[in-house]
PDB file of C-alpha atoms and ligand atoms in Angstrom:
ATOM      1  CA  UNK A 461       3.113 -36.986   8.626  1.00 53.00           C
ATOM      2  CA  UNK A 462       6.664 -35.703   8.325  1.00 59.00           C
ATOM      3  CA  UNK A 463       8.810 -35.763  11.435  1.00 71.00           C
ATOM      4  CA  UNK A 464       8.670 -32.500  13.305  1.00 88.00           C
ATOM      5  CA  UNK A 465      10.756 -31.425  16.200  1.00 97.00           C
ATOM      6  CA  UNK A 466       8.891 -31.542  19.442  1.00 98.00           C
ATOM      7  CA  UNK A 467       9.537 -28.490  21.526  1.00 97.00           C
ATOM      8  CA  UNK A 468       7.605 -29.278  24.669  1.00 97.00           C
ATOM      9  CA  UNK A 469       4.990 -31.720  25.949  1.00 97.00           C
ATOM     10  CA  UNK A 470       2.636 -30.279  28.456  1.00 96.00           C
ATOM     11  CA  UNK A 471      -0.336 -31.825  30.337  1.00 95.00           C
ATOM     12  CA  UNK A 472      -2.965 -31.155  27.657  1.00 98.00           C
ATOM     13  CA  UNK A 473      -0.898 -30.113  24.645  1.00 98.00           C
ATOM     14  CA  UNK A 474       2.282 -30.867  22.625  1.00 98.00           C
ATOM     15  CA  UNK A 475       4.188 -28.050  20.985  1.00 98.00           C
ATOM     16  CA  UNK A 476       6.030 -28.679  17.715  1.00 98.00           C
ATOM     17  CA  UNK A 477       8.347 -26.396  15.703  1.00 98.00           C
ATOM     18  CA  UNK A 478       6.208 -24.568  13.093  1.00 98.00           C
ATOM     19  CA  UNK A 479       6.829 -24.350   9.442  1.00 97.00           C
ATOM     20  CA  UNK A 480       8.309 -20.869   9.539  1.00 97.00           C
ATOM     21  CA  UNK A 481      10.623 -19.229  12.110  1.00 96.00           C
ATOM     22  CA  UNK A 482       8.646 -17.743  14.907  1.00 97.00           C
ATOM     23  CA  UNK A 483       5.780 -20.161  14.634  1.00 98.00           C
ATOM     24  CA  UNK A 484       4.740 -23.167  16.650  1.00 98.00           C
ATOM     25  CA  UNK A 485       2.134 -25.951  16.200  1.00 98.00           C
ATOM     26  CA  UNK A 486      -0.113 -26.648  19.172  1.00 98.00           C
ATOM     27  CA  UNK A 487      -1.387 -30.234  19.222  1.00 98.00           C
ATOM     28  CA  UNK A 488      -4.402 -30.749  21.568  1.00 98.00           C
ATOM     29  CA  UNK A 489      -4.367 -34.096  23.412  1.00 98.00           C
ATOM     30  CA  UNK A 490      -7.279 -35.909  25.093  1.00 98.00           C
ATOM     31  CA  UNK A 491      -5.214 -36.212  28.307  1.00 98.00           C
ATOM     32  CA  UNK A 492      -6.664 -34.549  31.348  1.00 98.00           C
ATOM     33  CA  UNK A 493      -4.965 -33.838  34.634  1.00 97.00           C
ATOM     34  CA  UNK A 494      -6.119 -32.284  37.839  1.00 96.00           C
ATOM     35  CA  UNK A 495      -4.708 -31.299  41.276  1.00 93.00           C
ATOM     36  CA  UNK A 496      -1.248 -30.578  39.852  1.00 90.00           C
ATOM     37  CA  UNK A 497      -1.217 -33.745  37.777  1.00 91.00           C
ATOM     38  CA  UNK A 498      -1.973 -36.012  40.771  1.00 94.00           C
ATOM     39  CA  UNK A 499      -5.110 -37.162  38.997  1.00 97.00           C
ATOM     40  CA  UNK A 500      -4.653 -38.329  35.365  1.00 97.00           C
ATOM     41  CA  UNK A 501      -7.082 -39.504  32.777  1.00 97.00           C
ATOM     42  CA  UNK A 502      -8.430 -38.909  29.255  1.00 97.00           C
ATOM     43  CA  UNK A 503     -11.551 -37.223  28.083  1.00 97.00           C
ATOM     44  CA  UNK A 504     -12.601 -38.754  24.771  1.00 96.00           C
ATOM     45  CA  UNK A 505     -12.415 -36.211  21.897  1.00 97.00           C
ATOM     46  CA  UNK A 506     -11.364 -33.323  24.162  1.00 98.00           C
ATOM     47  CA  UNK A 507      -8.493 -32.348  22.074  1.00 98.00           C
ATOM     48  CA  UNK A 508     -10.613 -31.945  18.920  1.00 98.00           C
ATOM     49  CA  UNK A 509     -13.228 -29.901  20.830  1.00 98.00           C
ATOM     50  CA  UNK A 510     -10.804 -27.671  22.642  1.00 98.00           C
ATOM     51  CA  UNK A 511      -8.946 -26.917  19.404  1.00 98.00           C
ATOM     52  CA  UNK A 512     -12.215 -25.747  17.829  1.00 98.00           C
ATOM     53  CA  UNK A 513     -13.500 -23.939  20.927  1.00 98.00           C
ATOM     54  CA  UNK A 514     -10.202 -22.069  21.404  1.00 98.00           C
ATOM     55  CA  UNK A 515      -9.988 -21.242  17.645  1.00 98.00           C
ATOM     56  CA  UNK A 516     -13.482 -19.784  17.920  1.00 98.00           C
ATOM     57  CA  UNK A 517     -12.851 -17.654  20.990  1.00 98.00           C
ATOM     58  CA  UNK A 518      -9.439 -16.377  19.877  1.00 98.00           C
ATOM     59  CA  UNK A 519     -10.886 -15.425  16.524  1.00 98.00           C
ATOM     60  CA  UNK A 520     -13.805 -13.515  18.075  1.00 98.00           C
ATOM     61  CA  UNK A 521     -11.396 -11.828  20.562  1.00 98.00           C
ATOM     62  CA  UNK A 522      -9.328 -10.782  17.584  1.00 98.00           C
ATOM     63  CA  UNK A 523     -12.343  -9.069  16.183  1.00 98.00           C
ATOM     64  CA  UNK A 524     -12.623  -6.840  19.274  1.00 98.00           C
ATOM     65  CA  UNK A 525      -8.856  -6.021  19.089  1.00 98.00           C
ATOM     66  CA  UNK A 526      -7.322  -8.518  21.494  1.00 98.00           C
ATOM     67  CA  UNK A 527      -3.993  -9.499  20.071  1.00 98.00           C
ATOM     68  CA  UNK A 528      -3.133 -13.181  20.381  1.00 98.00           C
ATOM     69  CA  UNK A 529      -0.731 -15.923  19.246  1.00 98.00           C
ATOM     70  CA  UNK A 530      -3.458 -17.636  17.189  1.00 98.00           C
ATOM     71  CA  UNK A 531      -2.753 -17.705  13.438  1.00 98.00           C
ATOM     72  CA  UNK A 532      -5.018 -20.534  12.127  1.00 98.00           C
ATOM     73  CA  UNK A 533      -6.302 -23.945  12.796  1.00 98.00           C
ATOM     74  CA  UNK A 534      -4.487 -26.582  10.725  1.00 98.00           C
ATOM     75  CA  UNK A 535      -6.587 -29.683  11.331  1.00 98.00           C
ATOM     76  CA  UNK A 536      -8.734 -31.444  13.893  1.00 97.00           C
ATOM     77  CA  UNK A 537      -6.114 -31.374  16.684  1.00 98.00           C
ATOM     78  CA  UNK A 538      -3.608 -28.706  15.649  1.00 98.00           C
ATOM     79  CA  UNK A 539      -3.301 -24.995  15.347  1.00 98.00           C
ATOM     80  CA  UNK A 540      -0.541 -22.744  14.089  1.00 98.00           C
ATOM     81  CA  UNK A 541       0.409 -20.075  16.591  1.00 98.00           C
ATOM     82  CA  UNK A 542       3.052 -17.365  17.042  1.00 98.00           C
ATOM     83  CA  UNK A 543       6.041 -18.267  19.142  1.00 98.00           C
ATOM     84  CA  UNK A 544       6.009 -16.187  22.316  1.00 98.00           C
ATOM     85  CA  UNK A 545       8.021 -15.924  25.509  1.00 98.00           C
ATOM     86  CA  UNK A 546       5.470 -17.055  28.019  1.00 98.00           C
ATOM     87  CA  UNK A 547       4.986 -14.678  30.997  1.00 98.00           C
ATOM     88  CA  UNK A 548       5.222 -17.101  33.973  1.00 98.00           C
ATOM     89  CA  UNK A 549       1.953 -15.967  35.515  1.00 98.00           C
ATOM     90  CA  UNK A 550      -1.436 -17.586  35.258  1.00 98.00           C
ATOM     91  CA  UNK A 551      -4.179 -14.939  35.355  1.00 99.00           C
ATOM     92  CA  UNK A 552      -7.280 -16.132  36.991  1.00 99.00           C
ATOM     93  CA  UNK A 553     -10.446 -14.086  36.295  1.00 99.00           C
ATOM     94  CA  UNK A 554     -13.453 -14.661  38.588  1.00 99.00           C
ATOM     95  CA  UNK A 555     -17.063 -13.553  38.440  1.00 99.00           C
ATOM     96  CA  UNK A 556     -18.518 -16.099  40.927  1.00 99.00           C
ATOM     97  CA  UNK A 557     -16.792 -17.755  43.903  1.00 98.00           C
ATOM     98  CA  UNK A 558     -15.723 -21.367  43.199  1.00 98.00           C
ATOM     99  CA  UNK A 559     -12.737 -23.721  43.552  1.00 98.00           C
ATOM    100  CA  UNK A 560      -9.613 -22.554  45.362  1.00 98.00           C
ATOM    101  CA  UNK A 561     -11.150 -19.089  46.157  1.00 98.00           C
ATOM    102  CA  UNK A 562     -14.050 -20.680  47.988  1.00 98.00           C
ATOM    103  CA  UNK A 563     -11.678 -23.086  49.892  1.00 98.00           C
ATOM    104  CA  UNK A 564      -9.160 -20.350  50.679  1.00 98.00           C
ATOM    105  CA  UNK A 565     -11.602 -17.721  51.946  1.00 98.00           C
ATOM    106  CA  UNK A 566     -14.568 -19.939  52.951  1.00 98.00           C
ATOM    107  CA  UNK A 567     -16.922 -18.326  50.539  1.00 98.00           C
ATOM    108  CA  UNK A 568     -19.672 -20.684  49.350  1.00 98.00           C
ATOM    109  CA  UNK A 569     -19.372 -21.869  45.752  1.00 98.00           C
ATOM    110  CA  UNK A 570     -21.758 -19.998  43.531  1.00 98.00           C
ATOM    111  CA  UNK A 571     -21.729 -16.755  45.435  1.00 98.00           C
ATOM    112  CA  UNK A 572     -21.607 -13.885  42.868  1.00 98.00           C
ATOM    113  CA  UNK A 573     -18.622 -11.639  43.457  1.00 98.00           C
ATOM    114  CA  UNK A 574     -19.396  -7.814  43.813  1.00 98.00           C
ATOM    115  CA  UNK A 575     -17.041  -7.224  40.958  1.00 97.00           C
ATOM    116  CA  UNK A 576     -14.631  -9.145  38.734  1.00 98.00           C
ATOM    117  CA  UNK A 577     -11.634 -10.356  40.630  1.00 98.00           C
ATOM    118  CA  UNK A 578      -8.236 -10.876  39.079  1.00 99.00           C
ATOM    119  CA  UNK A 579      -5.763 -13.236  40.778  1.00 99.00           C
ATOM    120  CA  UNK A 580      -2.266 -14.172  39.701  1.00 99.00           C
ATOM    121  CA  UNK A 581      -0.429 -17.552  40.190  1.00 98.00           C
ATOM    122  CA  UNK A 582       3.223 -18.082  39.559  1.00 98.00           C
ATOM    123  CA  UNK A 583       3.598 -20.862  36.941  1.00 98.00           C
ATOM    124  CA  UNK A 584       5.767 -23.506  38.670  1.00 97.00           C
ATOM    125  CA  UNK A 585       4.489 -27.074  38.710  1.00 94.00           C
ATOM    126  CA  UNK A 586       6.970 -28.015  41.475  1.00 96.00           C
ATOM    127  CA  UNK A 587       5.554 -25.357  43.742  1.00 97.00           C
ATOM    128  CA  UNK A 588       1.906 -26.057  42.646  1.00 95.00           C
ATOM    129  CA  UNK A 589       1.431 -22.753  40.903  1.00 97.00           C
ATOM    130  CA  UNK A 590       1.191 -20.600  44.079  1.00 98.00           C
ATOM    131  CA  UNK A 591      -1.026 -17.549  44.329  1.00 98.00           C
ATOM    132  CA  UNK A 592       1.170 -14.411  44.279  1.00 98.00           C
ATOM    133  CA  UNK A 593       0.508 -10.607  44.619  1.00 98.00           C
ATOM    134  CA  UNK A 594       1.396  -8.060  41.999  1.00 98.00           C
ATOM    135  CA  UNK A 595       4.249  -7.037  44.374  1.00 98.00           C
ATOM    136  CA  UNK A 596       5.866 -10.468  43.974  1.00 98.00           C
ATOM    137  CA  UNK A 597       5.581 -10.238  40.219  1.00 98.00           C
ATOM    138  CA  UNK A 598       7.352  -6.827  40.243  1.00 98.00           C
ATOM    139  CA  UNK A 599       9.866  -7.916  42.935  1.00 98.00           C
ATOM    140  CA  UNK A 600      11.023 -10.950  41.076  1.00 98.00           C
ATOM    141  CA  UNK A 601      10.813  -9.362  37.591  1.00 98.00           C
ATOM    142  CA  UNK A 602       8.326 -11.949  36.155  1.00 98.00           C
ATOM    143  CA  UNK A 603       6.579  -9.136  34.342  1.00 98.00           C
ATOM    144  CA  UNK A 604       7.062  -5.309  34.341  1.00 98.00           C
ATOM    145  CA  UNK A 605       4.436  -2.966  35.766  1.00 97.00           C
ATOM    146  CA  UNK A 606       3.670  -1.775  32.262  1.00 98.00           C
ATOM    147  CA  UNK A 607       3.110  -5.344  31.162  1.00 98.00           C
ATOM    148  CA  UNK A 608       0.878  -6.051  34.084  1.00 98.00           C
ATOM    149  CA  UNK A 609      -1.199  -3.028  33.160  1.00 98.00           C
ATOM    150  CA  UNK A 610      -1.707  -4.483  29.573  1.00 98.00           C
ATOM    151  CA  UNK A 611      -2.344  -7.957  30.992  1.00 99.00           C
ATOM    152  CA  UNK A 612      -4.958  -6.813  33.498  1.00 98.00           C
ATOM    153  CA  UNK A 613      -6.759  -4.477  31.042  1.00 98.00           C
ATOM    154  CA  UNK A 614      -6.880  -7.277  28.404  1.00 99.00           C
ATOM    155  CA  UNK A 615      -8.089  -9.832  31.003  1.00 99.00           C
ATOM    156  CA  UNK A 616     -11.064  -7.535  31.981  1.00 98.00           C
ATOM    157  CA  UNK A 617     -12.007  -6.927  28.332  1.00 98.00           C
ATOM    158  CA  UNK A 618     -11.686 -10.669  27.536  1.00 99.00           C
ATOM    159  CA  UNK A 619     -13.969 -11.415  30.581  1.00 99.00           C
ATOM    160  CA  UNK A 620     -16.601  -8.838  29.520  1.00 98.00           C
ATOM    161  CA  UNK A 621     -16.709 -10.274  26.080  1.00 98.00           C
ATOM    162  CA  UNK A 622     -16.691 -13.921  27.093  1.00 99.00           C
ATOM    163  CA  UNK A 623     -19.256 -13.487  29.879  1.00 98.00           C
ATOM    164  CA  UNK A 624     -21.646 -11.948  27.342  1.00 98.00           C
ATOM    165  CA  UNK A 625     -20.931 -14.559  24.711  1.00 98.00           C
ATOM    166  CA  UNK A 626     -21.599 -17.411  27.122  1.00 99.00           C
ATOM    167  CA  UNK A 627     -24.678 -15.778  28.680  1.00 98.00           C
ATOM    168  CA  UNK A 628     -26.094 -15.622  25.181  1.00 98.00           C
ATOM    169  CA  UNK A 629     -25.928 -19.458  24.987  1.00 98.00           C
ATOM    170  CA  UNK A 630     -27.273 -20.032  28.538  1.00 98.00           C
ATOM    171  CA  UNK A 631     -23.890 -20.424  30.192  1.00 98.00           C
ATOM    172  CA  UNK A 632     -22.553 -18.654  33.272  1.00 98.00           C
ATOM    173  CA  UNK A 633     -18.822 -17.834  33.075  1.00 99.00           C
ATOM    174  CA  UNK A 634     -17.864 -18.474  36.706  1.00 99.00           C
ATOM    175  CA  UNK A 635     -14.038 -18.154  36.294  1.00 99.00           C
ATOM    176  CA  UNK A 636     -11.215 -18.922  33.896  1.00 99.00           C
ATOM    177  CA  UNK A 637      -7.474 -18.878  33.396  1.00 98.00           C
ATOM    178  CA  UNK A 638      -5.498 -16.882  30.903  1.00 99.00           C
ATOM    179  CA  UNK A 639      -1.873 -16.916  29.870  1.00 98.00           C
ATOM    180  CA  UNK A 640       0.056 -14.162  28.070  1.00 99.00           C
ATOM    181  CA  UNK A 641       3.296 -14.125  26.161  1.00 98.00           C
ATOM    182  CA  UNK A 642       5.815 -11.536  24.804  1.00 98.00           C
ATOM    183  CA  UNK A 643       6.570 -11.094  21.142  1.00 98.00           C
ATOM    184  CA  UNK A 644       9.669  -9.107  20.204  1.00 97.00           C
ATOM    185  CA  UNK A 645       9.634  -6.497  17.464  1.00 93.00           C
ATOM    186  CA  UNK A 646      13.022  -4.869  17.110  1.00 92.00           C
ATOM    187  CA  UNK A 647      14.013  -3.389  20.475  1.00 93.00           C
ATOM    188  CA  UNK A 648      10.446  -3.621  21.825  1.00 96.00           C
ATOM    189  CA  UNK A 649       8.304  -6.396  23.136  1.00 97.00           C
ATOM    190  CA  UNK A 650       4.499  -6.493  23.252  1.00 98.00           C
ATOM    191  CA  UNK A 651       2.131  -8.629  25.305  1.00 98.00           C
ATOM    192  CA  UNK A 652      -0.317 -10.908  23.489  1.00 98.00           C
ATOM    193  CA  UNK A 653      -2.764 -13.534  24.624  1.00 99.00           C
ATOM    194  CA  UNK A 654      -1.398 -17.076  24.382  1.00 98.00           C
ATOM    195  CA  UNK A 655      -2.178 -20.705  25.347  1.00 98.00           C
ATOM    196  CA  UNK A 656      -5.846 -21.692  24.898  1.00 98.00           C
ATOM    197  CA  UNK A 657      -9.283 -20.917  26.155  1.00 98.00           C
ATOM    198  CA  UNK A 658     -11.481 -24.014  26.552  1.00 98.00           C
ATOM    199  CA  UNK A 659     -13.552 -25.885  29.159  1.00 98.00           C
ATOM    200  CA  UNK A 660     -10.184 -27.203  30.515  1.00 98.00           C
ATOM    201  CA  UNK A 661      -9.439 -23.796  32.007  1.00 98.00           C
ATOM    202  CA  UNK A 662     -12.896 -22.238  32.486  1.00 98.00           C
ATOM    203  CA  UNK A 663     -15.715 -22.915  34.883  1.00 98.00           C
ATOM    204  CA  UNK A 664     -18.893 -22.924  32.859  1.00 98.00           C
ATOM    205  CA  UNK A 665     -22.266 -23.580  34.501  1.00 98.00           C
ATOM    206  CA  UNK A 666     -25.567 -23.899  32.881  1.00 98.00           C
ATOM    207  CA  UNK A 667     -27.497 -20.698  33.681  1.00 98.00           C
ATOM    208  CA  UNK A 668     -30.748 -22.411  34.631  1.00 98.00           C
ATOM    209  CA  UNK A 669     -29.589 -25.623  36.401  1.00 98.00           C
ATOM    210  CA  UNK A 670     -25.967 -24.731  37.469  1.00 98.00           C
ATOM    211  CA  UNK A 671     -24.907 -28.076  35.856  1.00 98.00           C
ATOM    212  CA  UNK A 672     -21.117 -28.022  35.405  1.00 98.00           C
ATOM    213  CA  UNK A 673     -20.009 -28.010  31.758  1.00 98.00           C
ATOM    214  CA  UNK A 674     -16.202 -27.984  32.273  1.00 98.00           C
ATOM    215  CA  UNK A 675     -13.222 -29.863  33.737  1.00 98.00           C
ATOM    216  CA  UNK A 676     -14.778 -29.895  37.189  1.00 98.00           C
ATOM    217  CA  UNK A 677     -16.699 -32.955  35.926  1.00 98.00           C
ATOM    218  CA  UNK A 678     -13.371 -34.779  35.726  1.00 97.00           C
ATOM    219  CA  UNK A 679     -11.790 -33.174  38.778  1.00 97.00           C
ATOM    220  CA  UNK A 680     -14.768 -34.134  40.984  1.00 97.00           C
ATOM    221  CA  UNK A 681     -15.573 -37.458  39.395  1.00 97.00           C
ATOM    222  CA  UNK A 682     -19.009 -36.359  38.257  1.00 98.00           C
ATOM    223  CA  UNK A 683     -18.820 -38.277  34.929  1.00 97.00           C
ATOM    224  CA  UNK A 684     -20.119 -37.058  31.572  1.00 97.00           C
ATOM    225  CA  UNK A 685     -17.104 -34.826  30.962  1.00 97.00           C
ATOM    226  CA  UNK A 686     -16.898 -35.613  27.146  1.00 97.00           C
ATOM    227  CA  UNK A 687     -20.631 -34.887  26.771  1.00 97.00           C
ATOM    228  CA  UNK A 688     -20.246 -31.597  28.733  1.00 98.00           C
ATOM    229  CA  UNK A 689     -17.388 -30.366  26.476  1.00 98.00           C
ATOM    230  CA  UNK A 690     -19.502 -31.428  23.432  1.00 97.00           C
ATOM    231  CA  UNK A 691     -22.472 -29.453  24.774  1.00 98.00           C
ATOM    232  CA  UNK A 692     -20.351 -26.263  25.093  1.00 98.00           C
ATOM    233  CA  UNK A 693     -19.160 -26.711  21.464  1.00 98.00           C
ATOM    234  CA  UNK A 694     -22.721 -27.358  20.307  1.00 98.00           C
ATOM    235  CA  UNK A 695     -24.130 -24.260  21.959  1.00 98.00           C
ATOM    236  CA  UNK A 696     -21.266 -22.172  20.449  1.00 98.00           C
ATOM    237  CA  UNK A 697     -22.550 -23.373  17.067  1.00 97.00           C
ATOM    238  CA  UNK A 698     -19.408 -25.377  16.259  1.00 97.00           C
ATOM    239  CA  UNK A 699     -19.354 -28.801  14.631  1.00 82.00           C
ATOM    240  CA  UNK A 700     -22.555 -28.113  12.591  1.00 66.00           C
ATOM    241  CA  UNK A 701     -24.529 -30.707  10.621  1.00 60.00           C
ATOM    242  CA  UNK A 702     -22.175 -32.859   8.511  1.00 57.00           C
ATOM    243  CA  UNK A 703     -19.297 -32.694  10.863  1.00 61.00           C
ATOM    244  CA  UNK A 704     -21.190 -34.403  13.647  1.00 56.00           C
ATOM    245  CA  UNK A 705     -19.212 -37.661  13.100  1.00 53.00           C
ATOM    246  CA  UNK A 706     -16.292 -35.740  14.686  1.00 55.00           C
ATOM    247  CA  UNK A 707     -18.131 -35.641  17.893  1.00 57.00           C
ATOM    248  CA  UNK A 708     -19.631 -39.141  17.665  1.00 58.00           C
ATOM    249  CA  UNK A 709     -17.743 -40.225  20.770  1.00 55.00           C
ATOM    250  CA  UNK A 710     -19.557 -43.560  20.786  1.00 51.00           C
ATOM    251  CA  UNK A 711     -18.175 -44.497  17.392  1.00 52.00           C
ATOM    252  CA  UNK A 712     -14.661 -43.476  18.514  1.00 53.00           C
ATOM    253  CA  UNK A 713     -15.092 -45.716  21.560  1.00 53.00           C
ATOM    254  CA  UNK A 714     -16.408 -48.571  19.435  1.00 51.00           C
ATOM    255  CA  UNK A 715     -13.413 -48.277  17.055  1.00 52.00           C
ATOM    256  CA  UNK A 716     -11.110 -48.656  20.076  1.00 52.00           C
ATOM    257  CA  UNK A 717     -13.133 -51.616  21.236  1.00 51.00           C
ATOM    258  CA  UNK A 718     -14.161 -50.027  24.564  1.00 45.00           C
TER     259      UNK A 718
HETATM  260  N1  UDP B1299      -7.232 -23.043  36.213  1.00 71.94           N
HETATM  261  C1  UDP B1299      -6.485 -23.628  35.193  1.00 71.94           C
HETATM  262  N2  UDP B1299      -5.264 -24.100  35.422  1.00 71.94           N
HETATM  263  C2  UDP B1299      -4.711 -24.059  36.650  1.00 71.94           C
HETATM  264  C3  UDP B1299      -5.464 -23.513  37.695  1.00 71.94           C
HETATM  265  C4  UDP B1299      -6.708 -23.014  37.456  1.00 71.94           C
HETATM  266  O1  UDP B1299      -6.972 -23.606  34.060  1.00 71.94           O
HETATM  267  O2  UDP B1299      -3.531 -24.439  36.799  1.00 71.94           O
HETATM  268  C5  UDP B1299      -8.565 -22.521  35.984  1.00 71.94           C
HETATM  269  C6  UDP B1299      -9.706 -23.469  36.455  1.00 71.94           C
HETATM  270  O3  UDP B1299     -10.105 -24.326  35.462  1.00 71.94           O
HETATM  271  C7  UDP B1299     -10.771 -22.542  36.918  1.00 71.94           C
HETATM  272  C8  UDP B1299      -9.989 -21.264  37.236  1.00 71.94           C
HETATM  273  O4  UDP B1299      -8.744 -21.352  36.635  1.00 71.94           O
HETATM  274  O5  UDP B1299     -11.592 -22.213  35.845  1.00 71.94           O
HETATM  275  C9  UDP B1299      -9.845 -21.002  38.762  1.00 71.94           C
HETATM  276  O6  UDP B1299      -9.262 -22.205  39.328  1.00 71.94           O
HETATM  277  P1  UDP B1299      -9.025 -22.328  40.879  1.00 71.94           P
HETATM  278  O7  UDP B1299      -8.008 -21.318  41.316  1.00 71.94           O
HETATM  279  O8  UDP B1299     -10.342 -22.202  41.606  1.00 71.94           O
HETATM  280  O9  UDP B1299      -8.279 -23.702  41.007  1.00 71.94           O
HETATM  281  P2  UDP B1299      -8.900 -25.163  41.164  1.00 71.94           P
HETATM  282  O10 UDP B1299     -10.003 -25.078  42.178  1.00 71.94           O
HETATM  283  O11 UDP B1299      -9.242 -25.520  39.840  1.00 71.94           O
HETATM  284  O12 UDP B1299      -7.687 -25.940  41.737  1.00 71.94           O
END
């Protein structure tokens, strides 16, 4: 592989300069972190699975008119994306109470919400990504009110689409995180979906058993996290027959002598 300039290394991904101006390569790592990186580990094969799941979801969202940074998958762990200026806000979309919402407001995990709830967190690791109101976003100029309208409308459409898609394969979409970016076209900028959508940033529960099929298995030391990610990919119809060696986690482990 030729030497590429690394732009940024995050907790689960590395960004490299892309082949053309305005493009970036996203490399998906197996590294997993939780609780603002206090807990660190790896989930075997996660990068390969998240690359495929995110490609699949961004492609389907493109078909319903959601613009995103995704251009194409390059290989098992990399995808080519458009360079964006990331809006420093994490958008949390919730259908069922869980995680920090349950803790903050004392609502039992698993309680369905009367309607979809959008929350915003300011992206700042040093501050632990604090929850903020739209008024803070406007006050500090993190995004304009027009941009927030686009972001919230897209988040609701993405949720409607994804909740239906997952329900069709027996999975409840409890909550998830989205990130958006700006692309500049002449004097104008436009908001598009960025980052990734994978079990790292979604809560996915089996509809019948409520078994967790997402990063909470890692966060809460439940075990079986690699198998859970694999199960989501399998139900989405990814890694069909013939590519199954990709997901043969045992053979990967054996090769490493673990
Ligand atoms: N989430 C994420 N990155 C973050 C914070 C949250 O991907 O930095 C996702 C998380 O996986 C979950 C949803 O957003 O699907 C809501 O997370 P919550 O606010 O409940 O935080 P947590 O309990 O995970 O700390």
